[in-house]
Short mmCIF file of C-alpha atoms in Angstrom, two decimals:
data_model
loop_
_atom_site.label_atom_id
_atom_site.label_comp_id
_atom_site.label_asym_id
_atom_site.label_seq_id
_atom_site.Cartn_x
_atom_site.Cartn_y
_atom_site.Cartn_z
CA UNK D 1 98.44 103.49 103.88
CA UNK D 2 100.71 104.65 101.51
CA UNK D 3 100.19 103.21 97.32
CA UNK D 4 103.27 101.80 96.63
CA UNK D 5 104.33 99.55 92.63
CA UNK D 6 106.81 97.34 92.39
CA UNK D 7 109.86 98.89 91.03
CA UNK D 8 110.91 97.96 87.08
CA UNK D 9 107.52 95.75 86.81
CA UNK D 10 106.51 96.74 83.30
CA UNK D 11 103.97 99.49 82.22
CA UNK D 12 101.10 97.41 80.50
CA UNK D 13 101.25 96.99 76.97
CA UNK D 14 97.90 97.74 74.57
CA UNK D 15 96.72 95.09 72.95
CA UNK D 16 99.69 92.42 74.52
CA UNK D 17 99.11 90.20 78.05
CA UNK D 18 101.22 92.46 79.69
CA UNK D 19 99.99 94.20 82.42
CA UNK D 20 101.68 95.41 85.21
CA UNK D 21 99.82 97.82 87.44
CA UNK D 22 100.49 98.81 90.81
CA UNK D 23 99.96 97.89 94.54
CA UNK D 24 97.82 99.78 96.52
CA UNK D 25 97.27 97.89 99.56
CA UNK D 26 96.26 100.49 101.47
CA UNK D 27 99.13 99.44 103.96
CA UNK D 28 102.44 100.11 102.07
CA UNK D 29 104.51 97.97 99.53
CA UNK D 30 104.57 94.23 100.09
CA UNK D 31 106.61 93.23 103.27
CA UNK D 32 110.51 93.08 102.61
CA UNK D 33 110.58 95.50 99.89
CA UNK D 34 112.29 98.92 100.07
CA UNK D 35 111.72 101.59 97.65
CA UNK D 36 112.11 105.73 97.97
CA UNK D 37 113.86 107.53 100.30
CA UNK D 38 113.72 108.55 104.17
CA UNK D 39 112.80 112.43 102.85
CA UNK D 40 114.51 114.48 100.17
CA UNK D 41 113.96 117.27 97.39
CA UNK D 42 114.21 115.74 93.92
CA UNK D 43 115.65 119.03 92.65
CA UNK D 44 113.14 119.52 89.76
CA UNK D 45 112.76 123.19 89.54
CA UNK D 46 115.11 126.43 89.82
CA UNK D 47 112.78 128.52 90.71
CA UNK D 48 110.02 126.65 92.63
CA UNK D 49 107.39 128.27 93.71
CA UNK D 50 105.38 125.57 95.75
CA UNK D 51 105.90 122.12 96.77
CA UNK D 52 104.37 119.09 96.66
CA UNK D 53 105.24 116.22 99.38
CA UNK D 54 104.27 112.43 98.40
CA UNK D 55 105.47 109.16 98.88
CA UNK D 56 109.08 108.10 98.36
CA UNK D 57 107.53 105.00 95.91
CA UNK D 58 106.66 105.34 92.79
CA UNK D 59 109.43 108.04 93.00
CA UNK D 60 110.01 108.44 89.02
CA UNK D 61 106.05 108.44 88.11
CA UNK D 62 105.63 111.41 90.85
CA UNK D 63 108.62 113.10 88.99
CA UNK D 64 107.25 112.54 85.52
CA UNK D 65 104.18 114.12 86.51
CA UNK D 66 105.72 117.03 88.19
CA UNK D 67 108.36 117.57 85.13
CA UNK D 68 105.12 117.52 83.10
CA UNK D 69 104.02 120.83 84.97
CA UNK D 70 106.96 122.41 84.96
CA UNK D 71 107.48 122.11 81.62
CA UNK D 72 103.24 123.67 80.73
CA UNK D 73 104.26 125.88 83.54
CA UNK D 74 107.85 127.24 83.37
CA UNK D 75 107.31 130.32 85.54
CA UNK D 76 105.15 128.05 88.41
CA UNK D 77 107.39 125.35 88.60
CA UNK D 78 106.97 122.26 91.53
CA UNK D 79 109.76 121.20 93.82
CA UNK D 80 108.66 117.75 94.99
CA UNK D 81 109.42 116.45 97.96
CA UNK D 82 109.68 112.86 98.80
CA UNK D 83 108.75 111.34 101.94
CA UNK D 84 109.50 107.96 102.93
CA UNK D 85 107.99 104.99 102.06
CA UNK D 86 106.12 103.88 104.69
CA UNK D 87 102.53 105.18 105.42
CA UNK D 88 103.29 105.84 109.28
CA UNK D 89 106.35 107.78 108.52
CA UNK D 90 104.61 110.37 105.59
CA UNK D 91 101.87 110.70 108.12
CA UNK D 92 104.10 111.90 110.47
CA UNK D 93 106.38 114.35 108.43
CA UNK D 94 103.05 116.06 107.27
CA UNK D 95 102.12 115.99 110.63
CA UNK D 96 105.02 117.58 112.02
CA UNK D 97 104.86 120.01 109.37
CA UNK D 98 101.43 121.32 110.05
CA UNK D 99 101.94 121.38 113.76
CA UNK D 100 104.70 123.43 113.94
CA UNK D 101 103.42 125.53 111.89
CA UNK D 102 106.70 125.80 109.47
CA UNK D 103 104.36 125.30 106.34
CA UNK D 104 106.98 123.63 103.89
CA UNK D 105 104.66 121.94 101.84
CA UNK D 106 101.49 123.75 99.94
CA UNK D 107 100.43 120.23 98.47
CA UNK D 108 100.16 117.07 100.85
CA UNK D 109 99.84 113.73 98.91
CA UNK D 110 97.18 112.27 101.16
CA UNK D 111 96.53 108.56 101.45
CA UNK D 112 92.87 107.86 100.79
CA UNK D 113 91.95 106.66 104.94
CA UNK D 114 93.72 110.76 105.82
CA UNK D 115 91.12 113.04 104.42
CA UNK D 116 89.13 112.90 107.61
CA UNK D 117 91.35 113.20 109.68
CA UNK D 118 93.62 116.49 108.77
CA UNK D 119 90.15 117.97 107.95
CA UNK D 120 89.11 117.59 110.66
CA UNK D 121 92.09 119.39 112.66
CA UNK D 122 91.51 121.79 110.17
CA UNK D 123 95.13 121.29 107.90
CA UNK D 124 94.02 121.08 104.60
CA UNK D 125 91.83 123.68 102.76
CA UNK D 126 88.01 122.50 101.37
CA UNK D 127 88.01 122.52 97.51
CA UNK D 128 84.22 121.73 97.75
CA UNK D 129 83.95 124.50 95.14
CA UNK D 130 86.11 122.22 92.41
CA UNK D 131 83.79 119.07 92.39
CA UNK D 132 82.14 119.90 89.52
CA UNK D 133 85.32 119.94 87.45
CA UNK D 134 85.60 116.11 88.68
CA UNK D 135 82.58 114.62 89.36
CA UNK D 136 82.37 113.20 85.55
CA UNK D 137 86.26 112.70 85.26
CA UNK D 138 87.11 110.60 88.27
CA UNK D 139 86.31 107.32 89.36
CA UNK D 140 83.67 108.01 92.00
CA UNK D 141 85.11 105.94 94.77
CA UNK D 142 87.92 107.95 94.45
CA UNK D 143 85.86 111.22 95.08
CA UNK D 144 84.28 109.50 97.98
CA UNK D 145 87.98 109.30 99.53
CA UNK D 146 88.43 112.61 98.96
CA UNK D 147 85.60 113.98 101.56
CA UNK D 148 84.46 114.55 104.47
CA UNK D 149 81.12 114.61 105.65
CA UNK D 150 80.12 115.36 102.24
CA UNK D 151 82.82 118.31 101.92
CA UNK D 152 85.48 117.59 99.00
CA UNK D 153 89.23 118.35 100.84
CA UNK D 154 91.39 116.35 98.38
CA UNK D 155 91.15 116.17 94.65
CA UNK D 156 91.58 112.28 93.46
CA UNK D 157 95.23 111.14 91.61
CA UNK D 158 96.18 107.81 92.04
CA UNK D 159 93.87 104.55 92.48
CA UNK D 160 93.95 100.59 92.97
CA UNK D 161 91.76 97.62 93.83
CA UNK D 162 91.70 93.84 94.15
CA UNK D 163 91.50 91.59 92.13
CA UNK D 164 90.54 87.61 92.69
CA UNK D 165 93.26 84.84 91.38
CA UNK D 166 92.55 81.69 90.11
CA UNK D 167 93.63 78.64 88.58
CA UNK D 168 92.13 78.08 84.81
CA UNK D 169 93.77 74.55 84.98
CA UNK D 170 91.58 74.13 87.92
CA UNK D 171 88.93 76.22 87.97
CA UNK D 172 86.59 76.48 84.78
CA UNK D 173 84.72 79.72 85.55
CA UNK D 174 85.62 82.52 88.32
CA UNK D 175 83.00 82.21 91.01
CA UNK D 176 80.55 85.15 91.13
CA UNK D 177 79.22 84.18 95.27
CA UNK D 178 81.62 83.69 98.22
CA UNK D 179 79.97 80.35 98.83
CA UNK D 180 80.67 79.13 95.70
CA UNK D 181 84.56 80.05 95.79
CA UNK D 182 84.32 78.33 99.24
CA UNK D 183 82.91 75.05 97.45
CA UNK D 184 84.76 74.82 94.18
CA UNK D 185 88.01 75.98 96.05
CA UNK D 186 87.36 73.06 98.67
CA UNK D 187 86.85 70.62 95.91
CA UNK D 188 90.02 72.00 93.49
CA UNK D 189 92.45 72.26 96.41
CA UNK D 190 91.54 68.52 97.68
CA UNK D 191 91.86 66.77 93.95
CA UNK D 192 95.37 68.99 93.74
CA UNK D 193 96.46 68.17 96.72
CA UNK D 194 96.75 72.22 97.81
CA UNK D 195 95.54 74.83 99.38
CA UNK D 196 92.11 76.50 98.03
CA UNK D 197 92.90 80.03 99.27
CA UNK D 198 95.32 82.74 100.13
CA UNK D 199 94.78 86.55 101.19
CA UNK D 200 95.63 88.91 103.73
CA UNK D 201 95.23 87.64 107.30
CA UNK D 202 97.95 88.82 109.17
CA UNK D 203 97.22 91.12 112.20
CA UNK D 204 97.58 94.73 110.20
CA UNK D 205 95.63 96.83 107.92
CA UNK D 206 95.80 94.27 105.16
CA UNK D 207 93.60 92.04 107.28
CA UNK D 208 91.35 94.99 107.99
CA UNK D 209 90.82 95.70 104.31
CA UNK D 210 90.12 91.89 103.65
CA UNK D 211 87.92 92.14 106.08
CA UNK D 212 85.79 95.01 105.09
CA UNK D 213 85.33 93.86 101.79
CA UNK D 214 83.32 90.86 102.93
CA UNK D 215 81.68 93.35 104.78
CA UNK D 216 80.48 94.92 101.57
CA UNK D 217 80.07 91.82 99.58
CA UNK D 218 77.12 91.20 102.23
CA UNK D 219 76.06 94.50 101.44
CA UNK D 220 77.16 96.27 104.81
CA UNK D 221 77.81 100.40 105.10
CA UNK D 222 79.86 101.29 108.16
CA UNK D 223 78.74 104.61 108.27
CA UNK D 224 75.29 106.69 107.32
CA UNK D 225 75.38 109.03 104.37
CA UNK D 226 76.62 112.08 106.37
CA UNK D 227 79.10 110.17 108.02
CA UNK D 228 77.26 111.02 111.50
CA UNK D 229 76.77 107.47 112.78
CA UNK D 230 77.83 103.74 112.65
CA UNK D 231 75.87 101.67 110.70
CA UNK D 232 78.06 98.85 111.26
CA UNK D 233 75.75 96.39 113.12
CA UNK D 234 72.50 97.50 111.22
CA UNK D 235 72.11 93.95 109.60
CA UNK D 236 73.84 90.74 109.44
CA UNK D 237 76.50 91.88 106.77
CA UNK D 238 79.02 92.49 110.18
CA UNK D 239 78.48 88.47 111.45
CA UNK D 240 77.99 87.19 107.90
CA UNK D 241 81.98 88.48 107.14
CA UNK D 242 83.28 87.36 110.82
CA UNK D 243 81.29 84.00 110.48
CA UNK D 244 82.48 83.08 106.72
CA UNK D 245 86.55 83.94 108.03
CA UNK D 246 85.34 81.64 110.82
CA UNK D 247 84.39 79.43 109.09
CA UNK D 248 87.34 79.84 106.38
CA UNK D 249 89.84 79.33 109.18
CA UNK D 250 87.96 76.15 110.93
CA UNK D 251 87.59 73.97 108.18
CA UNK D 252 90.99 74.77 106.54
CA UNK D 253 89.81 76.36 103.35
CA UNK D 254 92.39 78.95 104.27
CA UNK D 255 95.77 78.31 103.72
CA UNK D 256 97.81 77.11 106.78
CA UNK D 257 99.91 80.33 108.28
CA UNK D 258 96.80 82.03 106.73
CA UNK D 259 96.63 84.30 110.09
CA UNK D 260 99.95 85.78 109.70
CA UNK D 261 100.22 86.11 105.64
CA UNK D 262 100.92 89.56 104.16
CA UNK D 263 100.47 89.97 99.96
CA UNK D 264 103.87 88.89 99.32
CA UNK D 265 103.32 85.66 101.70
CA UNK D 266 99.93 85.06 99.34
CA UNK D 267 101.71 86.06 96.07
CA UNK D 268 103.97 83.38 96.57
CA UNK D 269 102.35 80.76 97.76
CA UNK D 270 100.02 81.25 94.74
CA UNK D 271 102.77 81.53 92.59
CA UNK D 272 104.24 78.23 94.02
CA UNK D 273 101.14 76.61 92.32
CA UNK D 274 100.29 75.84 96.10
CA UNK D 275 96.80 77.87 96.06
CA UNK D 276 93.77 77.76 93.81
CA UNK D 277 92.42 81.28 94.67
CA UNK D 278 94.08 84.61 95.82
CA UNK D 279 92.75 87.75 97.15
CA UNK D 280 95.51 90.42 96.01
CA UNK D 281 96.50 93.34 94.29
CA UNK D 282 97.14 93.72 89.96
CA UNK D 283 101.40 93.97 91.24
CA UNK D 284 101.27 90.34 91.29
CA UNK D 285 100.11 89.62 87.73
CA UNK D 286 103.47 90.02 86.02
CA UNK D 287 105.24 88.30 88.51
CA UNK D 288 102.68 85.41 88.03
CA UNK D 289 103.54 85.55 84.02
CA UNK D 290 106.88 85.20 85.21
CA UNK D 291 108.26 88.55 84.27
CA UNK D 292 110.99 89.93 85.78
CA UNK D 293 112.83 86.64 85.80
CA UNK D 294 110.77 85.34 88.28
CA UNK D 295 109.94 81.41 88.42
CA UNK D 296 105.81 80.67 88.20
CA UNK D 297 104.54 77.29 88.07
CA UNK D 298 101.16 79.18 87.13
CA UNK D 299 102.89 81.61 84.45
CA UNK D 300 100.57 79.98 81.79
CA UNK D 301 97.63 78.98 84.36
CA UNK D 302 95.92 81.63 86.06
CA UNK D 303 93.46 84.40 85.47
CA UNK D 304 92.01 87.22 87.41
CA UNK D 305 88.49 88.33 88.29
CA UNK D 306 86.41 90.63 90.39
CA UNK D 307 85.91 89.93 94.30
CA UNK D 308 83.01 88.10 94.23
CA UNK D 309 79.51 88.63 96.19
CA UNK D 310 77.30 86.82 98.71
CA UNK D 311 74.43 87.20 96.73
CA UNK D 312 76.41 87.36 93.15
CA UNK D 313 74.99 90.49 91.99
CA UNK D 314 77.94 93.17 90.97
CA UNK D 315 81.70 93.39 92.86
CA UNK D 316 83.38 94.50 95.43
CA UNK D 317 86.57 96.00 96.32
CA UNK D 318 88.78 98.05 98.87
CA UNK D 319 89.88 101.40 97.25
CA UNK D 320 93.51 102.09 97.30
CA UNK D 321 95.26 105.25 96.31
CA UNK D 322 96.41 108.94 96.54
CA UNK D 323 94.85 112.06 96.73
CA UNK D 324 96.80 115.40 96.56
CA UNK D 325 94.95 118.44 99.49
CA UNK D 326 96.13 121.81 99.92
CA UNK D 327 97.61 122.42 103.14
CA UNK D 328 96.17 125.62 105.12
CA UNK D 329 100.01 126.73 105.57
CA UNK D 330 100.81 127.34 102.11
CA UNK D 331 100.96 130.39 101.03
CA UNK D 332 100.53 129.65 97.25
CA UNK D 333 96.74 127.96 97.86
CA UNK D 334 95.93 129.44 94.67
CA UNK D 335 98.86 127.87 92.58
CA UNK D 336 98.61 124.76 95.02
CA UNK D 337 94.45 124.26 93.75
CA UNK D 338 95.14 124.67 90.15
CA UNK D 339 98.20 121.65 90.36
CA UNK D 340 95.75 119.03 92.14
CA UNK D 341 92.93 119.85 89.45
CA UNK D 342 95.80 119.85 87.15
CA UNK D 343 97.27 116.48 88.55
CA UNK D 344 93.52 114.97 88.78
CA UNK D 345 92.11 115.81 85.03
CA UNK D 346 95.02 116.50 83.00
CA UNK D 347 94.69 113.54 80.86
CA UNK D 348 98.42 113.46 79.67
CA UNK D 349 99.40 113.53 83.69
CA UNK D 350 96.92 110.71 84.41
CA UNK D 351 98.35 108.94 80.96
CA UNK D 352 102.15 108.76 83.14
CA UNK D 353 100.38 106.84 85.77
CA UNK D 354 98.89 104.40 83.69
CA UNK D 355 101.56 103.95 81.49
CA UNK D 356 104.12 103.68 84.63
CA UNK D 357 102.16 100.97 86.41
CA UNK D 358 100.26 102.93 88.43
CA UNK D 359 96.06 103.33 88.01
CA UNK D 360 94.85 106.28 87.48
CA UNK D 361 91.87 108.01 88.63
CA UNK D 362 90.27 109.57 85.50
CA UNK D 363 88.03 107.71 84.01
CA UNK D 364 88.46 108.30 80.58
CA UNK D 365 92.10 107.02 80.94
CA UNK D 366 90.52 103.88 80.71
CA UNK D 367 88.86 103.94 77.48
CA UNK D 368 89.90 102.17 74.28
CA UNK D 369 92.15 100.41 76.44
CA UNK D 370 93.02 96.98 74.73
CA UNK D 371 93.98 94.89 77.85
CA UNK D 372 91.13 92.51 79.20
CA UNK D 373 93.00 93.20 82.81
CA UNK D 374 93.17 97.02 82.67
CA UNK D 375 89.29 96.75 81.21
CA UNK D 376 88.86 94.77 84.23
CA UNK D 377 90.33 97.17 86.84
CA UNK D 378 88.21 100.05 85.31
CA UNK D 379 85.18 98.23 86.31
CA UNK D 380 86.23 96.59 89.61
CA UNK D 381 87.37 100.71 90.81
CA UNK D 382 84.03 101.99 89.58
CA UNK D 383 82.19 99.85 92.26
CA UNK D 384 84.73 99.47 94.68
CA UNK D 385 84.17 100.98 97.94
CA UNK D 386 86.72 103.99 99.97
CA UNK D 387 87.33 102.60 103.55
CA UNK D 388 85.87 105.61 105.32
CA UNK D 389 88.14 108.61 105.55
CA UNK D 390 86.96 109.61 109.33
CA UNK D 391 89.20 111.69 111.50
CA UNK D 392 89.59 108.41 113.50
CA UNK D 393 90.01 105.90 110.99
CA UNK D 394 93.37 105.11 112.80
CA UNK D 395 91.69 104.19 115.83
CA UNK D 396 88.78 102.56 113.66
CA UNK D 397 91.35 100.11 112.01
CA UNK D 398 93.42 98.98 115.25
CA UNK D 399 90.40 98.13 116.83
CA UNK D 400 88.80 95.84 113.94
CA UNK D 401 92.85 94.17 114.31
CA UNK D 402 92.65 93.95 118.09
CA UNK D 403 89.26 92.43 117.91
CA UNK D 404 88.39 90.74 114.76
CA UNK D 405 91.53 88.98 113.89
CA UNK D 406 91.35 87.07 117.43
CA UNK D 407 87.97 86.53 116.90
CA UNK D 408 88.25 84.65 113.49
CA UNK D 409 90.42 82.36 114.78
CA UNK D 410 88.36 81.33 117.69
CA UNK D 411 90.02 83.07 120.25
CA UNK D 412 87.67 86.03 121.01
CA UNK D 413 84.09 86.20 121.62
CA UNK D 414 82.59 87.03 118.35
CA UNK D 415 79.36 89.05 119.19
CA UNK D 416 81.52 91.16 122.02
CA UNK D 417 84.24 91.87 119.57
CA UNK D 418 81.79 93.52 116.48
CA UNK D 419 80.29 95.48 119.41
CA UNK D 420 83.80 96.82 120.17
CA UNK D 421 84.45 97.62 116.80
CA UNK D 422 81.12 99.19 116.21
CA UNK D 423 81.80 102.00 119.69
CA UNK D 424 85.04 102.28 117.86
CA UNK D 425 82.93 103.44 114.60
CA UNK D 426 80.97 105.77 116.19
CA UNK D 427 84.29 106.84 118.34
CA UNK D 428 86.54 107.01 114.96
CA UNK D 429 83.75 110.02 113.85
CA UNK D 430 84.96 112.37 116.46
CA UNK D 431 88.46 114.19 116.06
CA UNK D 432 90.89 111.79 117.96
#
């Protein structure tokens, strides 16, 4: 789903606590919120000669970086077109785009879960031939996003991961092991008097990314190397994530309402003082300082850390973000490839992101920064892990929702439920 900031949160600020980056939930901007439009031109060029359709959030960054080009590039200038907000909704106006074959847009700002998919019905053009001009500049996570079955289709632009809350008044050290934030979150939360955790359990992709990255804490790999078969049930990592939300839900280490929280349900709970750890996205860190002119009770008593581990070696993270492809319609492919190299190594074009609150993807954005957080973030997106952009991921994710969320809270058979998700793994490889 679509990566979507919170609008006028704060750029971050070298060498201050500021830091404001955005949310890339891979399932749209937290619930409630309405930025961009339903689908307009922004009017940037008078002469354009190829346009570029992306998400109606993070409306002025897009523009910055498109201004940027036209201004290197006066006689190739960008029109950009803004879809709306909502992941379902861009998804569809590309679709219907490339379907009827009308070709309006030469550049398609792909979520990070598409690249599979319109490769696979053949709508965007390989640019296999242009990893080596990123496979030192971008985060690699990002790059693995970006293909299919090894082939590169999208050039990386936009990033995000998560980051783990907690309470310094409460906590002394982040936990580096899942059982150990399950312990000293049980203890904290009963001497407080509150909950010991919050996170994304609601029935929808949110859930589905929380999910996975227990999955890959214990070390799991949904598919093979070549993306040719599930690999989902090859281990324990599959039961060891099911059993610990289980288990999370049973005992009442998750918050109550847990099951149907969203990030903004989380945020401000957490925010409340009512929580001791959160799973969420960086958005939430300057409305924790109380930025904004929002209210924290935690303003001056939290901190953030990497997801932790089963075994407490390294992080783990869901990638979020946006890559830019070049549709097989356009008929500027040519000026279309040179703007999403552009758009992916251009350091001044990856500088608007970061300094607009949104991560970038090139990795030497990231150095000499000053801020512990950003620092942070840089690490957490080097390990953190692309959901897997299949043709069916769709499918793939609907079916870990139907079955898994029931299942965690007792009211599914577990073993027949990961079974059902893994045919849907091996289905979600095949063009839907």
């Amino acid at each position: 789903m679509s990566v979507l900031s919170r609008r006028g949160v704060r750029a971050f600020a070298a060498g201050t606590s500021a830091f404001a980056l955005a949310l890339a939930t891979g399932c749209g901007s937290p619930p409630g919120e309405e930025v961009g439009g339903e689908g307009e031109s922004a009017g940037l060029a008078d002469d354009p000669q190829f346009v570029w359709a992306v998400t109606g959030a993070d409306r002025q960054i897009h523009e910055d970086v498109a201004r940027l080009w036209n201004e290197v590039n006066p006689e190739e200038q960008v029109e950009v077109f803004f879809l709306a907000p909502t992941a379902d909704e861009q998804r569809q106006a590309m679709f219907q785009d490339l379907q009827s074959q009308a070709g309006q847009f030469d550049v398609l700002g792909l979520d990070v879960i598409w690249t599979g998919e319109f490769a696979d019905f053949g709508y965007i053009e390989s640019l296999e031939d242009l990893r080596p001009e990123i496979s030192d500049v971008s985060l690699p996570g990002a790059i693995d996003s970006a293909q299919w079955q090894q082939e590169l289709y999208a050039l990386p632009y936009s990033s995000n991961g998560a980051f783990l809350y907690y309470r310094t008044d409460l906590i002394d050290e982040p936990p580096t092991t899942w059982d150990e934030l399950y312990e000293t979150g049980t203890e904290a939360a009963e001497e407080a008097g509150i909950s010991a955790y919050v996170g994304q359990g609601d029935q929808y992709e949110g859930f589905v990314v929380n999910y996975l990255e227990l999955f890959w804490a214990a070390d799991g790999e949904l598919f093979d190397e070549g993306q040719t078969e599930s690999l989902f049930l090859e281990g324990d990592a599959a039961t060891t994530a099911l059993d610990f939300m289980t288990e999370a839900y049973e005992s009442g280490f998750y918050a109550e309402g847990f099951d149907s929280m969203v990030e903004d349900d989380a945020r401000a709970l957490f925010q409340a003082g009512e929580a001791v750890y959160m799973r969420n996205w960086p958005y939430a860190v300057p409305l924790l300082e109380g930025q904004e002119g929002e209210e924290s009770e935690v303003a001056e008593d939290f901190a953030v850390a990497p997801l932790p581990t089963f075994d407490g070696e390294g992080s783990t993270s869901a990638l979020g973000g946006l890559n830019n492809a070049v549709s097989t319609l356009s008929e500027n492919k040519e000026l279309a490839r040179e703007f999403v190299l552009w758009a992916a190594t251009d350091p001044d074009a990856q500088a608007i992101l970061a300094d607009n609150s949104l991560p970038p993807t090139m990795l030497s954005a990231y150095e000499g920064a000053e801020d512990p957080n950003f620092e942070m973030l840089r690490d957490i997106l080097t390990d953190a892990h692309a959901r897997p952009p299949v043709p069916g991921y769709n499918s793939l994710s609907l079916t870990i929702q139907d079955n898994l969320h029931p299942a965690y809270l007792g009211q599914a058979d577990a073993e027949e439920s990961l079974e059902t998700v893994d045919g849907a793994a091996d289905d979600a490889l095949e063009q839907e």
